[in-house]
mmCIF file of C-alpha atoms in Angstrom:
data_model
loop_
_atom_site.group_PDB
_atom_site.id
_atom_site.type_symbol
_atom_site.label_atom_id
_atom_site.label_comp_id
_atom_site.label_asym_id
_atom_site.label_seq_id
_atom_site.Cartn_x
_atom_site.Cartn_y
_atom_site.Cartn_z
ATOM 1 C CA MET A 21 -19.959 12.998 14.169
ATOM 2 C CA GLU A 22 -21.152 9.498 15.027
ATOM 3 C CA GLU A 23 -18.370 6.926 15.221
ATOM 4 C CA ASN A 24 -18.492 3.618 13.391
ATOM 5 C CA LYS A 25 -19.261 0.719 15.702
ATOM 6 C CA THR A 26 -16.607 -1.873 14.945
ATOM 7 C CA SER A 27 -15.816 -3.379 18.334
ATOM 8 C CA GLU A 28 -16.651 -6.843 17.001
ATOM 9 C CA LEU A 29 -14.395 -6.496 13.978
ATOM 10 C CA ARG A 30 -10.965 -8.106 13.935
ATOM 11 C CA ILE A 31 -8.983 -7.271 10.845
ATOM 12 C CA LEU A 32 -5.653 -8.666 9.700
ATOM 13 C CA PHE A 33 -3.644 -7.256 6.827
ATOM 14 C CA ALA A 34 -0.395 -8.647 5.443
ATOM 15 C CA GLU A 35 1.794 -6.377 3.348
ATOM 16 C CA ASP A 36 5.575 -6.388 2.923
ATOM 17 C CA ASN A 37 5.749 -2.695 2.007
ATOM 18 C CA GLU A 38 6.178 -0.560 5.128
ATOM 19 C CA VAL A 39 4.474 2.493 3.616
ATOM 20 C CA ASN A 40 1.511 0.377 2.522
ATOM 21 C CA ARG A 41 1.179 -1.005 6.058
ATOM 22 C CA PHE A 42 1.270 2.515 7.452
ATOM 23 C CA TYR A 43 -1.397 3.605 4.952
ATOM 24 C CA LEU A 44 -3.746 0.758 5.880
ATOM 25 C CA ARG A 45 -3.131 1.075 9.616
ATOM 26 C CA SER A 46 -3.762 4.829 9.553
ATOM 27 C CA LEU A 47 -6.888 4.403 7.464
ATOM 28 C CA PHE A 48 -8.477 1.905 9.836
ATOM 29 C CA GLU A 49 -7.411 3.730 12.995
ATOM 30 C CA GLN A 50 -8.716 7.027 11.668
ATOM 31 C CA HIS A 51 -12.158 5.920 10.544
ATOM 32 C CA PHE A 52 -13.087 2.876 12.618
ATOM 33 C CA LYS A 53 -12.895 3.015 16.381
ATOM 34 C CA GLY A 54 -12.664 -0.087 18.528
ATOM 35 C CA MET A 55 -11.353 -2.259 15.711
ATOM 36 C CA LEU A 56 -8.680 -4.829 16.578
ATOM 37 C CA ILE A 57 -6.016 -4.201 13.938
ATOM 38 C CA LEU A 58 -3.471 -6.940 13.274
ATOM 39 C CA GLU A 59 -0.661 -6.691 10.747
ATOM 40 C CA ALA A 60 1.917 -8.992 9.207
ATOM 41 C CA LYS A 61 4.935 -8.501 6.943
ATOM 42 C CA ASN A 62 4.538 -11.754 5.013
ATOM 43 C CA GLY A 63 2.178 -14.659 4.495
ATOM 44 C CA ARG A 64 3.719 -16.877 7.151
ATOM 45 C CA GLU A 65 3.230 -14.197 9.812
ATOM 46 C CA ALA A 66 -0.336 -13.745 8.587
ATOM 47 C CA VAL A 67 -1.101 -17.441 9.084
ATOM 48 C CA GLU A 68 0.398 -17.404 12.590
ATOM 49 C CA ILE A 69 -1.579 -14.302 13.552
ATOM 50 C CA TYR A 70 -4.752 -15.774 12.092
ATOM 51 C CA GLU A 71 -4.357 -18.894 14.234
ATOM 52 C CA ALA A 72 -3.949 -16.769 17.359
ATOM 53 C CA TYR A 73 -6.738 -14.220 16.785
ATOM 54 C CA ARG A 74 -9.090 -15.725 14.165
ATOM 55 C CA PRO A 75 -9.932 -12.358 12.537
ATOM 56 C CA ASN A 76 -13.087 -12.134 10.463
ATOM 57 C CA LEU A 77 -11.480 -9.976 7.783
ATOM 58 C CA VAL A 78 -8.120 -10.703 6.116
ATOM 59 C CA LEU A 79 -6.311 -8.578 3.517
ATOM 60 C CA LEU A 80 -3.334 -10.211 1.803
ATOM 61 C CA ASP A 81 -0.834 -8.733 -0.608
ATOM 62 C CA LEU A 82 -0.230 -11.339 -3.310
ATOM 63 C CA ASN A 83 3.471 -10.582 -3.766
ATOM 64 C CA MET A 84 5.216 -11.100 -0.410
ATOM 65 C CA PRO A 85 8.447 -12.794 0.684
ATOM 66 C CA ILE A 86 8.626 -16.108 2.597
ATOM 67 C CA MET A 87 4.985 -16.913 1.816
ATOM 68 C CA GLY A 88 2.861 -15.137 -0.777
ATOM 69 C CA GLY A 89 -0.757 -14.119 -0.479
ATOM 70 C CA ASN A 90 -2.177 -17.039 -2.452
ATOM 71 C CA GLU A 91 -0.520 -19.685 -0.285
ATOM 72 C CA ALA A 92 -1.442 -17.815 2.884
ATOM 73 C CA ALA A 93 -5.062 -17.542 1.740
ATOM 74 C CA VAL A 94 -5.323 -21.289 1.137
ATOM 75 C CA THR A 95 -3.830 -22.079 4.549
ATOM 76 C CA ILE A 96 -6.055 -19.570 6.342
ATOM 77 C CA LYS A 97 -9.141 -20.884 4.560
ATOM 78 C CA GLN A 98 -8.274 -24.420 5.696
ATOM 79 C CA LEU A 99 -7.785 -23.271 9.291
ATOM 80 C CA ALA A 100 -11.059 -21.368 9.170
ATOM 81 C CA GLU A 101 -12.994 -24.393 7.936
ATOM 82 C CA THR A 102 -11.541 -26.463 10.770
ATOM 83 C CA ASN A 103 -12.750 -23.873 13.294
ATOM 84 C CA GLY A 104 -16.083 -23.288 11.598
ATOM 85 C CA ASP A 105 -15.134 -19.680 10.802
ATOM 86 C CA LYS A 106 -15.883 -17.814 7.582
ATOM 87 C CA PRO A 107 -13.399 -14.950 7.260
ATOM 88 C CA ARG A 108 -13.625 -12.698 4.231
ATOM 89 C CA ILE A 109 -10.266 -12.792 2.427
ATOM 90 C CA ILE A 110 -9.313 -9.902 0.140
ATOM 91 C CA ALA A 111 -6.303 -9.921 -2.185
ATOM 92 C CA LEU A 112 -4.253 -6.740 -2.576
ATOM 93 C CA THR A 113 -2.360 -6.544 -5.852
ATOM 94 C CA GLY A 114 -0.440 -3.843 -7.668
ATOM 95 C CA ASN A 115 -0.711 -5.671 -10.975
ATOM 96 C CA SER A 116 -4.000 -5.891 -12.869
ATOM 97 C CA LEU A 117 -2.564 -8.885 -14.751
ATOM 98 C CA ASN A 118 -2.809 -10.879 -11.522
ATOM 99 C CA VAL A 119 -6.548 -10.411 -11.796
ATOM 100 C CA ASP A 120 -6.917 -10.748 -15.552
ATOM 101 C CA ASP A 121 -5.035 -14.039 -15.759
ATOM 102 C CA GLY A 122 -6.565 -15.479 -12.588
ATOM 103 C CA ALA A 123 -3.264 -15.455 -10.703
ATOM 104 C CA HIS A 124 -5.131 -15.021 -7.429
ATOM 105 C CA ASN A 125 -6.560 -18.210 -5.933
ATOM 106 C CA GLN A 126 -10.258 -17.954 -6.666
ATOM 107 C CA GLU A 127 -11.133 -20.794 -4.301
ATOM 108 C CA ALA A 128 -9.536 -19.204 -1.239
ATOM 109 C CA ILE A 129 -9.826 -15.485 -2.029
ATOM 110 C CA ASP A 130 -13.250 -13.850 -1.908
ATOM 111 C CA ASP A 131 -12.406 -10.612 -3.666
ATOM 112 C CA TYR A 132 -9.520 -8.385 -4.715
ATOM 113 C CA ILE A 133 -8.572 -4.747 -5.027
ATOM 114 C CA ILE A 134 -5.883 -3.286 -7.278
ATOM 115 C CA LYS A 135 -3.317 -0.925 -5.762
ATOM 116 C CA PRO A 136 -3.261 2.000 -5.549
ATOM 117 C CA PHE A 137 -6.840 2.222 -4.319
ATOM 118 C CA THR A 138 -8.917 4.918 -2.667
ATOM 119 C CA ALA A 139 -10.036 4.729 0.941
ATOM 120 C CA GLU A 140 -13.645 4.788 -0.216
ATOM 121 C CA ALA A 141 -13.108 1.879 -2.627
ATOM 122 C CA LEU A 142 -11.417 -0.249 0.021
ATOM 123 C CA LEU A 143 -13.982 0.398 2.735
ATOM 124 C CA THR A 144 -16.841 -0.201 0.324
ATOM 125 C CA LEU A 145 -15.282 -3.567 -0.497
ATOM 126 C CA LEU A 146 -15.004 -4.361 3.209
ATOM 127 C CA SER A 147 -18.528 -3.200 4.051
ATOM 128 C CA PRO A 148 -20.136 -6.684 4.080
ATOM 129 C CA VAL A 149 -17.981 -7.549 7.104
ATOM 130 C CA ILE A 150 -17.878 -4.239 8.967
ATOM 131 C CA VAL A 151 -20.403 -4.504 11.781
ATOM 132 C CA ASP A 152 -22.836 -1.572 11.703
ATOM 133 C CA GLY A 153 -20.222 0.272 9.669
ATOM 134 C CA LYS A 154 -20.883 3.380 7.680
ATOM 135 C CA ASN A 155 -19.580 4.363 4.293
ATOM 136 C CA ILE A 156 -16.433 6.433 4.599
ATOM 137 C CA GLU A 157 -18.161 9.341 2.862
ATOM 138 C CA GLU A 158 -20.607 9.474 5.768
ATOM 139 C CA SER A 159 -17.925 9.235 8.443
ATOM 140 C CA THR A 160 -15.410 11.688 7.048
ATOM 141 C CA ASP A 161 -15.563 15.464 6.999
ATOM 142 C CA ASN A 162 -15.730 16.612 3.398
ATOM 143 C CA LEU A 163 -12.863 19.066 3.345
ATOM 144 C CA GLU A 164 -12.412 21.501 0.500
ATOM 145 C CA ILE A 165 -8.698 22.044 -0.104
ATOM 146 C CA THR A 166 -7.578 24.751 -2.484
ATOM 147 C CA ILE A 167 -4.207 24.428 -4.154
ATOM 148 C CA GLU A 168 -2.696 27.794 -4.915
ATOM 149 C CA GLY A 169 -0.071 28.514 -7.518
ATOM 150 C CA ASP A 170 1.248 26.161 -10.195
ATOM 151 C CA ILE A 171 3.364 23.895 -8.014
ATOM 152 C CA LEU A 172 1.324 20.853 -9.025
ATOM 153 C CA HIS A 173 0.808 21.703 -12.676
ATOM 154 C CA ASP A 174 2.632 18.557 -13.812
ATOM 155 C CA LYS A 175 0.796 15.534 -12.437
ATOM 156 C CA ARG A 176 3.418 13.183 -13.823
ATOM 157 C CA HIS A 177 5.511 13.995 -10.771
ATOM 158 C CA PHE A 178 2.880 14.285 -8.036
ATOM 159 C CA ASN A 179 -0.873 13.973 -8.450
ATOM 160 C CA TYR A 180 -2.094 15.642 -5.279
ATOM 161 C CA GLU A 181 -5.723 15.687 -6.348
ATOM 162 C CA GLU A 182 -5.665 11.914 -6.754
ATOM 163 C CA LEU A 183 -4.013 11.556 -3.337
ATOM 164 C CA GLU A 184 -6.827 13.640 -1.854
ATOM 165 C CA ARG A 185 -9.432 11.380 -3.405
ATOM 166 C CA SER A 186 -7.621 8.236 -2.314
ATOM 167 C CA LEU A 187 -7.687 9.413 1.310
ATOM 168 C CA ALA A 188 -11.236 10.791 1.166
ATOM 169 C CA ASN A 189 -10.027 14.384 1.675
ATOM 170 C CA ASP A 190 -8.987 13.533 5.233
ATOM 171 C CA ARG A 191 -6.494 16.306 6.009
ATOM 172 C CA GLN A 192 -4.968 14.588 9.033
ATOM 173 C CA LEU A 193 -4.444 11.325 7.189
ATOM 174 C CA ILE A 194 -3.002 13.142 4.163
ATOM 175 C CA ASN A 195 -0.436 14.858 6.397
ATOM 176 C CA GLU A 196 0.487 11.570 8.063
ATOM 177 C CA VAL A 197 0.968 9.776 4.747
ATOM 178 C CA LEU A 198 2.986 12.627 3.213
ATOM 179 C CA THR A 199 5.253 12.812 6.265
ATOM 180 C CA TYR A 200 5.802 9.069 6.268
ATOM 181 C CA VAL A 201 6.574 8.972 2.545
ATOM 182 C CA LEU A 202 8.982 11.908 2.805
ATOM 183 C CA ASN A 203 10.928 10.123 5.525
ATOM 184 C CA SER A 204 10.982 6.814 3.665
ATOM 185 C CA LEU A 205 12.147 8.209 0.306
ATOM 186 C CA ASP A 206 15.530 9.114 1.773
ATOM 187 C CA THR A 207 16.208 5.478 2.640
ATOM 188 C CA PHE A 208 16.013 3.993 -0.857
ATOM 189 C CA LEU A 209 19.106 5.362 -2.600
ATOM 190 C CA PRO A 210 21.683 4.086 -0.047
ATOM 191 C CA ARG A 211 20.030 0.667 -0.061
ATOM 192 C CA PHE A 212 20.064 0.484 -3.868
ATOM 193 C CA ARG A 213 23.732 1.481 -4.001
ATOM 194 C CA ASN A 214 24.704 -1.176 -1.465
ATOM 195 C CA LEU A 215 22.853 -3.866 -3.409
ATOM 196 C CA ILE A 216 24.439 -2.799 -6.703
ATOM 197 C CA THR A 217 27.870 -2.998 -5.066
ATOM 198 C CA GLU A 218 26.998 -6.515 -3.906
ATOM 199 C CA GLY A 219 25.614 -7.455 -7.331
ATOM 200 C CA ASN A 220 22.426 -8.736 -5.695
ATOM 201 C CA GLN A 221 19.867 -8.469 -8.497
ATOM 202 C CA GLU A 222 17.132 -10.375 -6.679
ATOM 203 C CA GLN A 223 17.175 -7.954 -3.750
ATOM 204 C CA ILE A 224 17.381 -4.991 -6.140
ATOM 205 C CA GLN A 225 14.140 -6.159 -7.739
ATOM 206 C CA LYS A 226 12.494 -6.560 -4.342
ATOM 207 C CA LEU A 227 13.600 -3.090 -3.277
ATOM 208 C CA ALA A 228 12.333 -1.657 -6.575
ATOM 209 C CA HIS A 229 8.981 -3.330 -5.885
ATOM 210 C CA GLU A 230 8.927 -1.665 -2.463
ATOM 211 C CA LEU A 231 9.739 1.730 -3.982
ATOM 212 C CA ARG A 232 7.034 1.308 -6.614
ATOM 213 C CA GLY A 233 4.462 0.535 -3.926
ATOM 214 C CA THR A 234 5.475 3.632 -1.995
ATOM 215 C CA ALA A 235 5.297 5.794 -5.117
ATOM 216 C CA LEU A 236 1.892 4.426 -6.110
ATOM 217 C CA ASN A 237 0.417 5.114 -2.682
ATOM 218 C CA ALA A 238 1.815 8.652 -2.676
ATOM 219 C CA ARG A 239 0.592 9.185 -6.260
ATOM 220 C CA LEU A 240 4.067 9.750 -7.736
ATOM 221 C CA PRO A 241 3.568 8.353 -11.273
ATOM 222 C CA LEU A 242 6.990 9.018 -12.798
ATOM 223 C CA LEU A 243 8.856 7.642 -9.793
ATOM 224 C CA SER A 244 6.644 4.564 -9.966
ATOM 225 C CA GLU A 245 7.549 4.079 -13.642
ATOM 226 C CA TYR A 246 11.278 4.328 -12.915
ATOM 227 C CA ALA A 247 10.959 1.810 -10.087
ATOM 228 C CA LEU A 248 9.077 -0.583 -12.365
ATOM 229 C CA LEU A 249 11.959 -0.543 -14.855
ATOM 230 C CA LEU A 250 14.311 -1.763 -12.127
ATOM 231 C CA GLU A 251 11.776 -4.282 -10.860
ATOM 232 C CA ASN A 252 11.436 -5.823 -14.330
ATOM 233 C CA GLN A 253 15.200 -6.024 -14.936
ATOM 234 C CA ALA A 254 15.849 -9.742 -14.485
ATOM 235 C CA SER A 255 19.625 -9.830 -15.009
ATOM 236 C CA PHE A 256 22.320 -7.806 -13.284
ATOM 237 C CA ASP A 257 23.533 -4.974 -15.531
ATOM 238 C CA GLU A 258 25.483 -2.419 -13.535
ATOM 239 C CA ASP A 259 25.453 0.277 -16.235
ATOM 240 C CA PHE A 260 21.681 -0.053 -16.678
ATOM 241 C CA LEU A 261 21.095 0.010 -12.931
ATOM 242 C CA LEU A 262 23.293 3.034 -12.291
ATOM 243 C CA GLU A 263 21.705 4.947 -15.162
ATOM 244 C CA HIS A 264 18.194 4.348 -13.862
ATOM 245 C CA LEU A 265 19.220 4.898 -10.269
ATOM 246 C CA LYS A 266 20.367 8.362 -11.323
ATOM 247 C CA ARG A 267 16.885 9.018 -12.732
ATOM 248 C CA ILE A 268 15.299 7.821 -9.504
ATOM 249 C CA ASP A 269 17.621 10.039 -7.469
ATOM 250 C CA GLU A 270 16.729 13.083 -9.571
ATOM 251 C CA GLU A 271 13.007 12.331 -9.399
ATOM 252 C CA ILE A 272 13.078 11.935 -5.616
ATOM 253 C CA LYS A 273 14.828 15.311 -5.368
ATOM 254 C CA ASP A 274 12.106 16.809 -7.585
ATOM 255 C CA VAL A 275 9.106 15.385 -5.731
ATOM 256 C CA LYS A 276 10.220 15.946 -2.140
ATOM 257 C CA PRO A 277 9.625 19.725 -2.261
ATOM 258 C CA LEU A 278 6.207 19.080 -3.814
ATOM 259 C CA LEU A 279 5.246 16.715 -1.014
ATOM 260 C CA ALA A 280 6.608 19.049 1.662
ATOM 261 C CA ALA A 281 4.707 22.004 0.207
ATOM 262 C CA MET A 282 1.393 20.240 0.785
ATOM 263 C CA LEU A 283 1.971 19.627 4.487
ATOM 264 C CA ASP A 284 0.054 21.833 6.905
#
């Protein structure tokens, strides 16, 4: 299989969700060799990294702490104009309303993609910048994976077929993502409980946003819905939070065996 020639490509992505960063990093490392991959946890880090490396492709999550994607995009665009560079800036958003109501900065951002997205959709969007790149369908073995039994009959819990499509049927990448998600799911409940004890509603919402991003990437629809309920809860209501945290706990216990069953 011929490798994609991307030695001239420098790509920076900024994403506050650890699972999302892992997903993007694994995707680029798996399918594009020789690419300089740079990553940031917030917009301020993205600006600092851009100044140091001047990447020609920048992906920015719109909803990040310290500095959001819109502000980072404007700053990076200004720096680029000063240097005579023309980076392509892509917005990553988990909310279609951000697109519909023009919440992304149309002057600084060249394009956008709504999370969760497939590997093929993302790489197609990036193709104008990828030097001598090939479509992911041409650079990925087309694996046929048969699911036996009825373990995945209810796609409300885990939509494995959609996960396959999102990762272009790449068995190695699927295993890596599933393993990473399984390990991360165990960390959410203790963190939620600590924040509820502290009465810190703002951080509860941020953690719920992180959980929703993880669930969306892993194609766990019901868990994503439960996380969204917590994310949208603006005021601190301990009874409400504990009730929904119980649902999240039960759903995590339900989906973990499903995820584990699909590992090679």
